[in-house]
């Protein structure tokens, strides 16, 4: 089912609720923190702020974005897993912390199913393969040739070792039969700063965080990494279209709380998330970022996380990827 259809259906059901019923459903006392596992400027941060602004107005409660970067989102997830289940602390969950880390880090300090309560899927985005203006290869074919001519010397930034961006690079290396230099950062923001500044040459970056730089002309998009083109970048060809059949390396975002979160609060925030994501201005903004196919129930999000975990466990094993690589 398409994201827009899901959100419209969910919004319609929310609209039928009587105001007294909505108010009767529990919200936490005091401010709410949404913890983001990356520095400001990245895709996770951008989407979290869009949601927070709308929910803050809807609830008349203060919502604070708390950036706790490091370990590709794992530090923030570990922190939230240990917080009280009172609804005051939530996490903008990410593919890194909830689908990749369980396979990459055997001694992970949390269990995704036990220690978190899924609330709602915010969106799934392609990655964009991008470079700065000074790079000679500006399509995938030329980039493969460049890497083969300079084995281990062409640099690719990522948001951290074991991140979705890193795994997209590893998938590309395997499929293209190339060697490249991986440069991990503590989030998309600093990675993009160095890419634009010329300290690194290329990167697979979330469409959410890369889009503003591509639109401004500071970064050049060579390809996107879902089999279909995202509405926000209709003119950027997919990896599939450029000779890498079935290449599919996405990033996704969703809201979760600590384990055993109050079911009444989960229901309330899920309904209001769907309501917010059905707003025309939010749809437009999410489309620009490439965030699609979000919405639905907490149960749908829980199933999605399980499927993603299984999928990437196989990729991690086949590519022999380590989180600190």
mmCIF file of C-alpha atoms in Angstrom:
data_model
loop_
_atom_site.group_PDB
_atom_site.id
_atom_site.type_symbol
_atom_site.label_atom_id
_atom_site.label_comp_id
_atom_site.label_asym_id
_atom_site.label_seq_id
_atom_site.Cartn_x
_atom_site.Cartn_y
_atom_site.Cartn_z
ATOM 1 C CA UNK A 1 0.000 0.000 0.000
ATOM 2 C CA UNK A 2 1.333 3.429 -0.855
ATOM 3 C CA UNK A 3 2.359 5.795 1.949
ATOM 4 C CA UNK A 4 -0.123 8.488 0.904
ATOM 5 C CA UNK A 5 -3.043 6.014 0.958
ATOM 6 C CA UNK A 6 -2.014 4.692 4.364
ATOM 7 C CA UNK A 7 -1.686 8.144 5.847
ATOM 8 C CA UNK A 8 -4.947 9.424 4.399
ATOM 9 C CA UNK A 9 -6.823 6.410 5.717
ATOM 10 C CA UNK A 10 -5.244 6.796 9.136
ATOM 11 C CA UNK A 11 -5.942 10.518 9.204
ATOM 12 C CA UNK A 12 -9.560 9.906 8.304
ATOM 13 C CA UNK A 13 -9.961 7.528 11.216
ATOM 14 C CA UNK A 14 -8.361 10.024 13.589
ATOM 15 C CA UNK A 15 -10.651 12.786 12.349
ATOM 16 C CA UNK A 16 -13.699 10.773 13.384
ATOM 17 C CA UNK A 17 -12.606 10.677 17.016
ATOM 18 C CA UNK A 18 -14.515 13.023 19.276
ATOM 19 C CA UNK A 19 -12.384 15.676 20.951
ATOM 20 C CA UNK A 20 -13.137 14.425 24.502
ATOM 21 C CA UNK A 21 -11.915 10.950 23.499
ATOM 22 C CA UNK A 22 -8.668 12.344 22.131
ATOM 23 C CA UNK A 23 -8.033 14.327 25.304
ATOM 24 C CA UNK A 24 -8.814 11.304 27.431
ATOM 25 C CA UNK A 25 -5.933 9.349 25.948
ATOM 26 C CA UNK A 26 -2.763 9.718 27.984
ATOM 27 C CA UNK A 27 0.089 12.072 27.189
ATOM 28 C CA UNK A 28 3.160 12.307 29.401
ATOM 29 C CA UNK A 29 3.510 15.021 31.983
ATOM 30 C CA UNK A 30 6.077 17.664 31.147
ATOM 31 C CA UNK A 31 8.319 18.084 28.101
ATOM 32 C CA UNK A 32 8.981 15.230 25.678
ATOM 33 C CA UNK A 33 12.462 14.520 24.337
ATOM 34 C CA UNK A 34 12.988 12.899 20.956
ATOM 35 C CA UNK A 35 16.524 11.560 20.978
ATOM 36 C CA UNK A 36 18.329 11.539 17.622
ATOM 37 C CA UNK A 37 21.404 9.375 17.222
ATOM 38 C CA UNK A 38 23.200 11.775 14.887
ATOM 39 C CA UNK A 39 24.369 15.395 14.926
ATOM 40 C CA UNK A 40 22.166 18.191 13.565
ATOM 41 C CA UNK A 41 22.106 18.472 9.789
ATOM 42 C CA UNK A 42 21.452 14.848 8.917
ATOM 43 C CA UNK A 43 18.317 13.124 7.642
ATOM 44 C CA UNK A 44 17.251 11.642 10.968
ATOM 45 C CA UNK A 45 17.485 15.050 12.604
ATOM 46 C CA UNK A 46 15.572 16.764 9.778
ATOM 47 C CA UNK A 47 12.592 14.396 9.874
ATOM 48 C CA UNK A 48 12.513 14.384 13.675
ATOM 49 C CA UNK A 49 12.243 18.172 13.694
ATOM 50 C CA UNK A 50 9.389 18.179 11.180
ATOM 51 C CA UNK A 51 7.429 15.748 13.356
ATOM 52 C CA UNK A 52 8.326 17.484 16.609
ATOM 53 C CA UNK A 53 7.169 20.881 15.393
ATOM 54 C CA UNK A 54 3.778 19.564 14.319
ATOM 55 C CA UNK A 55 3.210 17.361 17.367
ATOM 56 C CA UNK A 56 4.234 20.180 19.702
ATOM 57 C CA UNK A 57 1.506 22.380 18.224
ATOM 58 C CA UNK A 58 -1.021 19.551 18.253
ATOM 59 C CA UNK A 59 -0.385 18.619 21.877
ATOM 60 C CA UNK A 60 0.522 22.031 23.290
ATOM 61 C CA UNK A 61 3.537 20.370 24.899
ATOM 62 C CA UNK A 62 7.214 21.240 24.584
ATOM 63 C CA UNK A 63 9.117 18.723 22.433
ATOM 64 C CA UNK A 64 12.896 18.916 22.462
ATOM 65 C CA UNK A 65 15.251 17.278 19.961
ATOM 66 C CA UNK A 66 18.210 15.778 21.845
ATOM 67 C CA UNK A 67 21.131 14.929 19.535
ATOM 68 C CA UNK A 68 23.326 12.126 20.881
ATOM 69 C CA UNK A 69 25.624 11.268 17.989
ATOM 70 C CA UNK A 70 28.057 8.410 17.791
ATOM 71 C CA UNK A 71 28.385 4.722 16.879
ATOM 72 C CA UNK A 72 25.992 5.153 13.929
ATOM 73 C CA UNK A 73 23.034 5.776 16.218
ATOM 74 C CA UNK A 74 23.732 2.994 18.710
ATOM 75 C CA UNK A 75 24.728 5.325 21.571
ATOM 76 C CA UNK A 76 21.368 7.091 21.406
ATOM 77 C CA UNK A 77 19.433 3.825 21.149
ATOM 78 C CA UNK A 78 21.271 2.342 24.115
ATOM 79 C CA UNK A 79 20.490 5.480 26.118
ATOM 80 C CA UNK A 80 16.755 5.419 25.342
ATOM 81 C CA UNK A 81 16.507 1.678 26.017
ATOM 82 C CA UNK A 82 17.507 2.385 29.616
ATOM 83 C CA UNK A 83 15.096 5.300 30.213
ATOM 84 C CA UNK A 84 11.852 5.001 32.209
ATOM 85 C CA UNK A 85 8.838 3.966 30.138
ATOM 86 C CA UNK A 86 6.930 7.150 31.026
ATOM 87 C CA UNK A 87 6.709 8.569 27.500
ATOM 88 C CA UNK A 88 8.940 11.547 28.233
ATOM 89 C CA UNK A 89 11.866 10.114 26.262
ATOM 90 C CA UNK A 90 11.443 8.722 22.743
ATOM 91 C CA UNK A 91 13.889 7.745 20.011
ATOM 92 C CA UNK A 92 13.917 8.513 16.316
ATOM 93 C CA UNK A 93 14.891 4.954 15.473
ATOM 94 C CA UNK A 94 17.004 4.317 12.425
ATOM 95 C CA UNK A 95 18.014 1.349 10.301
ATOM 96 C CA UNK A 96 21.467 1.522 11.897
ATOM 97 C CA UNK A 97 20.380 1.088 15.494
ATOM 98 C CA UNK A 98 17.458 -1.286 14.907
ATOM 99 C CA UNK A 99 18.276 -3.455 11.874
ATOM 100 C CA UNK A 100 22.052 -3.335 11.363
ATOM 101 C CA UNK A 101 23.549 -3.152 14.847
ATOM 102 C CA UNK A 102 22.082 -6.485 16.065
ATOM 103 C CA UNK A 103 24.151 -8.300 13.400
ATOM 104 C CA UNK A 104 27.199 -6.059 13.543
ATOM 105 C CA UNK A 105 27.604 -5.908 17.313
ATOM 106 C CA UNK A 106 27.199 -9.229 19.159
ATOM 107 C CA UNK A 107 27.667 -7.470 22.512
ATOM 108 C CA UNK A 108 25.015 -4.824 21.858
ATOM 109 C CA UNK A 109 23.714 -3.386 25.122
ATOM 110 C CA UNK A 110 20.040 -3.674 24.165
ATOM 111 C CA UNK A 111 17.616 -6.103 22.551
ATOM 112 C CA UNK A 112 15.527 -4.435 19.845
ATOM 113 C CA UNK A 113 12.328 -6.412 20.492
ATOM 114 C CA UNK A 114 12.555 -6.465 24.290
ATOM 115 C CA UNK A 115 13.852 -2.988 25.065
ATOM 116 C CA UNK A 116 11.817 -0.830 22.661
ATOM 117 C CA UNK A 117 8.155 -0.171 21.915
ATOM 118 C CA UNK A 118 7.507 0.513 18.205
ATOM 119 C CA UNK A 119 5.206 3.499 17.670
ATOM 120 C CA UNK A 120 5.224 4.241 13.945
ATOM 121 C CA UNK A 121 7.256 4.109 10.729
ATOM 122 C CA UNK A 122 8.116 7.622 9.575
ATOM 123 C CA UNK A 123 9.510 6.830 6.136
ATOM 124 C CA UNK A 124 11.844 4.869 3.890
ATOM 125 C CA UNK A 125 14.339 6.740 1.719
ATOM 126 C CA UNK A 126 16.809 5.770 -0.964
ATOM 127 C CA UNK A 127 20.403 6.716 -0.507
ATOM 128 C CA UNK A 128 21.872 9.079 -3.056
ATOM 129 C CA UNK A 129 25.312 8.391 -4.467
ATOM 130 C CA UNK A 130 26.777 11.893 -4.530
ATOM 131 C CA UNK A 131 30.046 13.724 -5.078
ATOM 132 C CA UNK A 132 31.336 17.274 -4.902
ATOM 133 C CA UNK A 133 31.677 19.454 -7.978
ATOM 134 C CA UNK A 134 35.398 18.853 -8.461
ATOM 135 C CA UNK A 135 35.195 15.081 -9.004
ATOM 136 C CA UNK A 136 35.897 13.759 -12.523
ATOM 137 C CA UNK A 137 33.429 10.830 -12.474
ATOM 138 C CA UNK A 138 29.829 12.014 -12.433
ATOM 139 C CA UNK A 139 28.011 8.813 -13.388
ATOM 140 C CA UNK A 140 28.222 5.295 -12.028
ATOM 141 C CA UNK A 141 30.037 3.793 -15.035
ATOM 142 C CA UNK A 142 32.798 6.397 -14.846
ATOM 143 C CA UNK A 143 33.042 6.031 -11.074
ATOM 144 C CA UNK A 144 33.569 2.279 -11.342
ATOM 145 C CA UNK A 145 36.306 2.885 -13.905
ATOM 146 C CA UNK A 146 37.908 5.535 -11.677
ATOM 147 C CA UNK A 147 37.958 3.171 -8.682
ATOM 148 C CA UNK A 148 39.491 0.385 -10.765
ATOM 149 C CA UNK A 149 42.209 2.747 -11.990
ATOM 150 C CA UNK A 150 42.911 3.857 -8.391
ATOM 151 C CA UNK A 151 42.270 0.843 -6.142
ATOM 152 C CA UNK A 152 41.791 1.777 -2.495
ATOM 153 C CA UNK A 153 42.375 5.478 -3.137
ATOM 154 C CA UNK A 154 38.953 6.925 -4.026
ATOM 155 C CA UNK A 155 37.385 8.057 -0.755
ATOM 156 C CA UNK A 156 33.782 7.501 0.326
ATOM 157 C CA UNK A 157 32.363 9.137 3.451
ATOM 158 C CA UNK A 158 29.701 7.531 5.621
ATOM 159 C CA UNK A 159 27.742 8.411 8.743
ATOM 160 C CA UNK A 160 29.789 5.842 10.662
ATOM 161 C CA UNK A 161 31.225 2.357 10.521
ATOM 162 C CA UNK A 162 28.357 -0.111 10.153
ATOM 163 C CA UNK A 163 25.891 2.588 9.105
ATOM 164 C CA UNK A 164 23.388 2.210 6.274
ATOM 165 C CA UNK A 165 25.594 4.436 4.144
ATOM 166 C CA UNK A 166 28.603 2.239 4.883
ATOM 167 C CA UNK A 167 26.697 -0.921 3.949
ATOM 168 C CA UNK A 168 25.482 0.687 0.721
ATOM 169 C CA UNK A 169 29.133 1.303 -0.116
ATOM 170 C CA UNK A 170 30.072 -2.291 0.739
ATOM 171 C CA UNK A 171 27.258 -3.572 -1.471
ATOM 172 C CA UNK A 172 28.519 -1.352 -4.283
ATOM 173 C CA UNK A 173 32.096 -2.586 -3.843
ATOM 174 C CA UNK A 174 30.990 -6.218 -3.987
ATOM 175 C CA UNK A 175 28.741 -5.723 -6.993
ATOM 176 C CA UNK A 176 31.253 -3.596 -8.942
ATOM 177 C CA UNK A 177 34.335 -5.598 -7.986
ATOM 178 C CA UNK A 178 36.212 -2.533 -6.755
ATOM 179 C CA UNK A 179 38.228 -1.404 -3.761
ATOM 180 C CA UNK A 180 37.610 2.026 -2.228
ATOM 181 C CA UNK A 181 38.639 3.992 0.855
ATOM 182 C CA UNK A 182 35.912 4.194 3.531
ATOM 183 C CA UNK A 183 36.009 7.298 5.751
ATOM 184 C CA UNK A 184 33.527 7.017 8.660
ATOM 185 C CA UNK A 185 32.114 10.104 10.390
ATOM 186 C CA UNK A 186 29.897 10.622 13.434
ATOM 187 C CA UNK A 187 26.802 11.343 11.383
ATOM 188 C CA UNK A 188 25.646 12.655 8.023
ATOM 189 C CA UNK A 189 26.132 16.331 8.884
ATOM 190 C CA UNK A 190 29.930 16.267 9.282
ATOM 191 C CA UNK A 191 30.285 13.770 6.420
ATOM 192 C CA UNK A 192 28.460 16.121 4.068
ATOM 193 C CA UNK A 193 30.460 19.110 5.275
ATOM 194 C CA UNK A 194 33.698 17.389 4.338
ATOM 195 C CA UNK A 195 32.296 16.085 1.058
ATOM 196 C CA UNK A 196 31.284 19.570 -0.042
ATOM 197 C CA UNK A 197 34.589 20.954 1.218
ATOM 198 C CA UNK A 198 36.545 18.428 -0.837
ATOM 199 C CA UNK A 199 38.104 16.479 2.044
ATOM 200 C CA UNK A 200 36.338 13.325 0.745
ATOM 201 C CA UNK A 201 35.209 12.579 -2.779
ATOM 202 C CA UNK A 202 32.008 10.506 -2.807
ATOM 203 C CA UNK A 203 29.414 9.037 -0.489
ATOM 204 C CA UNK A 204 26.184 7.107 -0.364
ATOM 205 C CA UNK A 205 24.062 9.473 1.712
ATOM 206 C CA UNK A 206 20.453 9.462 2.805
ATOM 207 C CA UNK A 207 18.238 11.299 0.369
ATOM 208 C CA UNK A 208 16.835 13.230 3.327
ATOM 209 C CA UNK A 209 20.143 14.835 4.266
ATOM 210 C CA UNK A 210 21.670 14.975 0.784
ATOM 211 C CA UNK A 211 18.710 16.648 -0.955
ATOM 212 C CA UNK A 212 19.290 20.263 0.186
ATOM 213 C CA UNK A 213 22.894 20.104 -1.020
ATOM 214 C CA UNK A 214 21.931 18.539 -4.349
ATOM 215 C CA UNK A 215 19.188 21.128 -4.886
ATOM 216 C CA UNK A 216 21.623 23.956 -4.122
ATOM 217 C CA UNK A 217 24.200 22.567 -6.549
ATOM 218 C CA UNK A 218 26.848 21.972 -3.889
ATOM 219 C CA UNK A 219 26.641 18.200 -4.413
ATOM 220 C CA UNK A 220 26.005 16.186 -7.564
ATOM 221 C CA UNK A 221 23.745 13.103 -7.540
ATOM 222 C CA UNK A 222 24.996 10.181 -9.619
ATOM 223 C CA UNK A 223 22.352 7.625 -8.630
ATOM 224 C CA UNK A 224 19.669 6.634 -6.138
ATOM 225 C CA UNK A 225 19.487 3.248 -4.457
ATOM 226 C CA UNK A 226 15.893 2.032 -4.524
ATOM 227 C CA UNK A 227 14.703 0.122 -7.605
ATOM 228 C CA UNK A 228 12.179 2.893 -8.355
ATOM 229 C CA UNK A 229 12.920 6.595 -8.614
ATOM 230 C CA UNK A 230 11.757 8.678 -5.663
ATOM 231 C CA UNK A 231 9.242 11.428 -6.406
ATOM 232 C CA UNK A 232 11.608 14.045 -5.006
ATOM 233 C CA UNK A 233 14.338 13.209 -7.546
ATOM 234 C CA UNK A 234 12.605 12.079 -10.729
ATOM 235 C CA UNK A 235 15.629 12.910 -12.893
ATOM 236 C CA UNK A 236 18.222 10.952 -10.913
ATOM 237 C CA UNK A 237 18.630 7.422 -12.335
ATOM 238 C CA UNK A 238 18.677 4.396 -10.048
ATOM 239 C CA UNK A 239 21.606 2.055 -9.597
ATOM 240 C CA UNK A 240 19.394 -0.553 -11.221
ATOM 241 C CA UNK A 241 19.099 1.594 -14.339
ATOM 242 C CA UNK A 242 22.883 1.989 -14.490
ATOM 243 C CA UNK A 243 23.782 -1.675 -14.666
ATOM 244 C CA UNK A 244 23.302 -2.861 -11.071
ATOM 245 C CA UNK A 245 20.131 -4.908 -11.341
ATOM 246 C CA UNK A 246 18.094 -5.125 -8.141
ATOM 247 C CA UNK A 247 20.419 -2.811 -6.181
ATOM 248 C CA UNK A 248 18.361 -1.841 -3.125
ATOM 249 C CA UNK A 249 19.992 -0.104 -0.157
ATOM 250 C CA UNK A 250 17.614 2.137 1.756
ATOM 251 C CA UNK A 251 17.529 4.077 4.986
ATOM 252 C CA UNK A 252 14.450 4.226 7.181
ATOM 253 C CA UNK A 253 13.238 6.109 10.216
ATOM 254 C CA UNK A 254 10.588 5.503 12.848
ATOM 255 C CA UNK A 255 9.519 6.557 16.308
ATOM 256 C CA UNK A 256 9.965 4.181 19.248
ATOM 257 C CA UNK A 257 9.929 4.424 23.014
ATOM 258 C CA UNK A 258 11.500 2.358 25.788
ATOM 259 C CA UNK A 259 10.102 -1.131 26.310
ATOM 260 C CA UNK A 260 6.714 -1.524 28.023
ATOM 261 C CA UNK A 261 5.519 1.944 27.044
ATOM 262 C CA UNK A 262 1.937 2.727 28.053
ATOM 263 C CA UNK A 263 -0.370 1.311 25.312
ATOM 264 C CA UNK A 264 -2.670 4.333 25.579
ATOM 265 C CA UNK A 265 0.222 6.669 24.800
ATOM 266 C CA UNK A 266 1.428 4.445 21.946
ATOM 267 C CA UNK A 267 -2.045 4.530 20.415
ATOM 268 C CA UNK A 268 -2.340 8.301 20.844
ATOM 269 C CA UNK A 269 1.033 9.203 19.368
ATOM 270 C CA UNK A 270 0.645 6.729 16.491
ATOM 271 C CA UNK A 271 -2.700 8.227 15.526
ATOM 272 C CA UNK A 272 -1.326 11.760 15.776
ATOM 273 C CA UNK A 273 1.801 10.833 13.797
ATOM 274 C CA UNK A 274 -0.418 9.556 10.995
ATOM 275 C CA UNK A 275 -2.503 12.691 11.244
ATOM 276 C CA UNK A 276 0.592 14.912 10.980
ATOM 277 C CA UNK A 277 2.142 12.929 8.114
ATOM 278 C CA UNK A 278 -1.094 13.292 6.129
ATOM 279 C CA UNK A 279 -0.843 17.112 6.232
ATOM 280 C CA UNK A 280 -0.144 18.493 2.726
ATOM 281 C CA UNK A 281 2.881 20.546 3.791
ATOM 282 C CA UNK A 282 4.425 17.562 5.572
ATOM 283 C CA UNK A 283 3.773 15.284 2.576
ATOM 284 C CA UNK A 284 5.457 17.844 0.336
ATOM 285 C CA UNK A 285 8.471 18.119 2.628
ATOM 286 C CA UNK A 286 8.816 14.347 3.028
ATOM 287 C CA UNK A 287 8.542 13.880 -0.751
ATOM 288 C CA UNK A 288 11.380 16.367 -1.238
ATOM 289 C CA UNK A 289 13.500 14.343 1.157
ATOM 290 C CA UNK A 290 12.510 11.062 -0.522
ATOM 291 C CA UNK A 291 10.836 9.732 2.641
ATOM 292 C CA UNK A 292 8.041 7.494 1.375
ATOM 293 C CA UNK A 293 5.885 4.547 2.481
ATOM 294 C CA UNK A 294 5.597 5.631 6.127
ATOM 295 C CA UNK A 295 2.521 5.506 8.334
ATOM 296 C CA UNK A 296 0.378 2.637 9.533
ATOM 297 C CA UNK A 297 0.082 0.915 12.873
ATOM 298 C CA UNK A 298 2.666 0.091 15.552
ATOM 299 C CA UNK A 299 2.213 -3.574 14.606
ATOM 300 C CA UNK A 300 3.107 -2.832 10.987
ATOM 301 C CA UNK A 301 6.256 -1.055 12.137
ATOM 302 C CA UNK A 302 7.226 -3.962 14.419
ATOM 303 C CA UNK A 303 6.899 -6.415 11.506
ATOM 304 C CA UNK A 304 8.903 -4.066 9.286
ATOM 305 C CA UNK A 305 11.772 -3.946 11.805
ATOM 306 C CA UNK A 306 11.879 -7.754 12.066
ATOM 307 C CA UNK A 307 11.994 -8.156 8.273
ATOM 308 C CA UNK A 308 14.735 -5.547 7.897
ATOM 309 C CA UNK A 309 16.821 -7.165 10.635
ATOM 310 C CA UNK A 310 16.705 -10.522 8.872
ATOM 311 C CA UNK A 311 17.509 -8.996 5.471
ATOM 312 C CA UNK A 312 20.565 -7.075 6.635
ATOM 313 C CA UNK A 313 21.867 -9.921 8.788
ATOM 314 C CA UNK A 314 22.480 -11.825 5.557
ATOM 315 C CA UNK A 315 24.173 -8.836 3.896
ATOM 316 C CA UNK A 316 26.464 -8.299 6.889
ATOM 317 C CA UNK A 317 27.442 -11.966 6.852
ATOM 318 C CA UNK A 318 28.073 -12.117 3.097
ATOM 319 C CA UNK A 319 30.083 -8.878 3.013
ATOM 320 C CA UNK A 320 31.928 -9.661 6.273
ATOM 321 C CA UNK A 321 31.257 -6.136 7.490
ATOM 322 C CA UNK A 322 32.306 -4.976 10.930
ATOM 323 C CA UNK A 323 30.880 -1.935 12.710
ATOM 324 C CA UNK A 324 34.278 -0.363 13.245
ATOM 325 C CA UNK A 325 35.525 -1.032 9.696
#
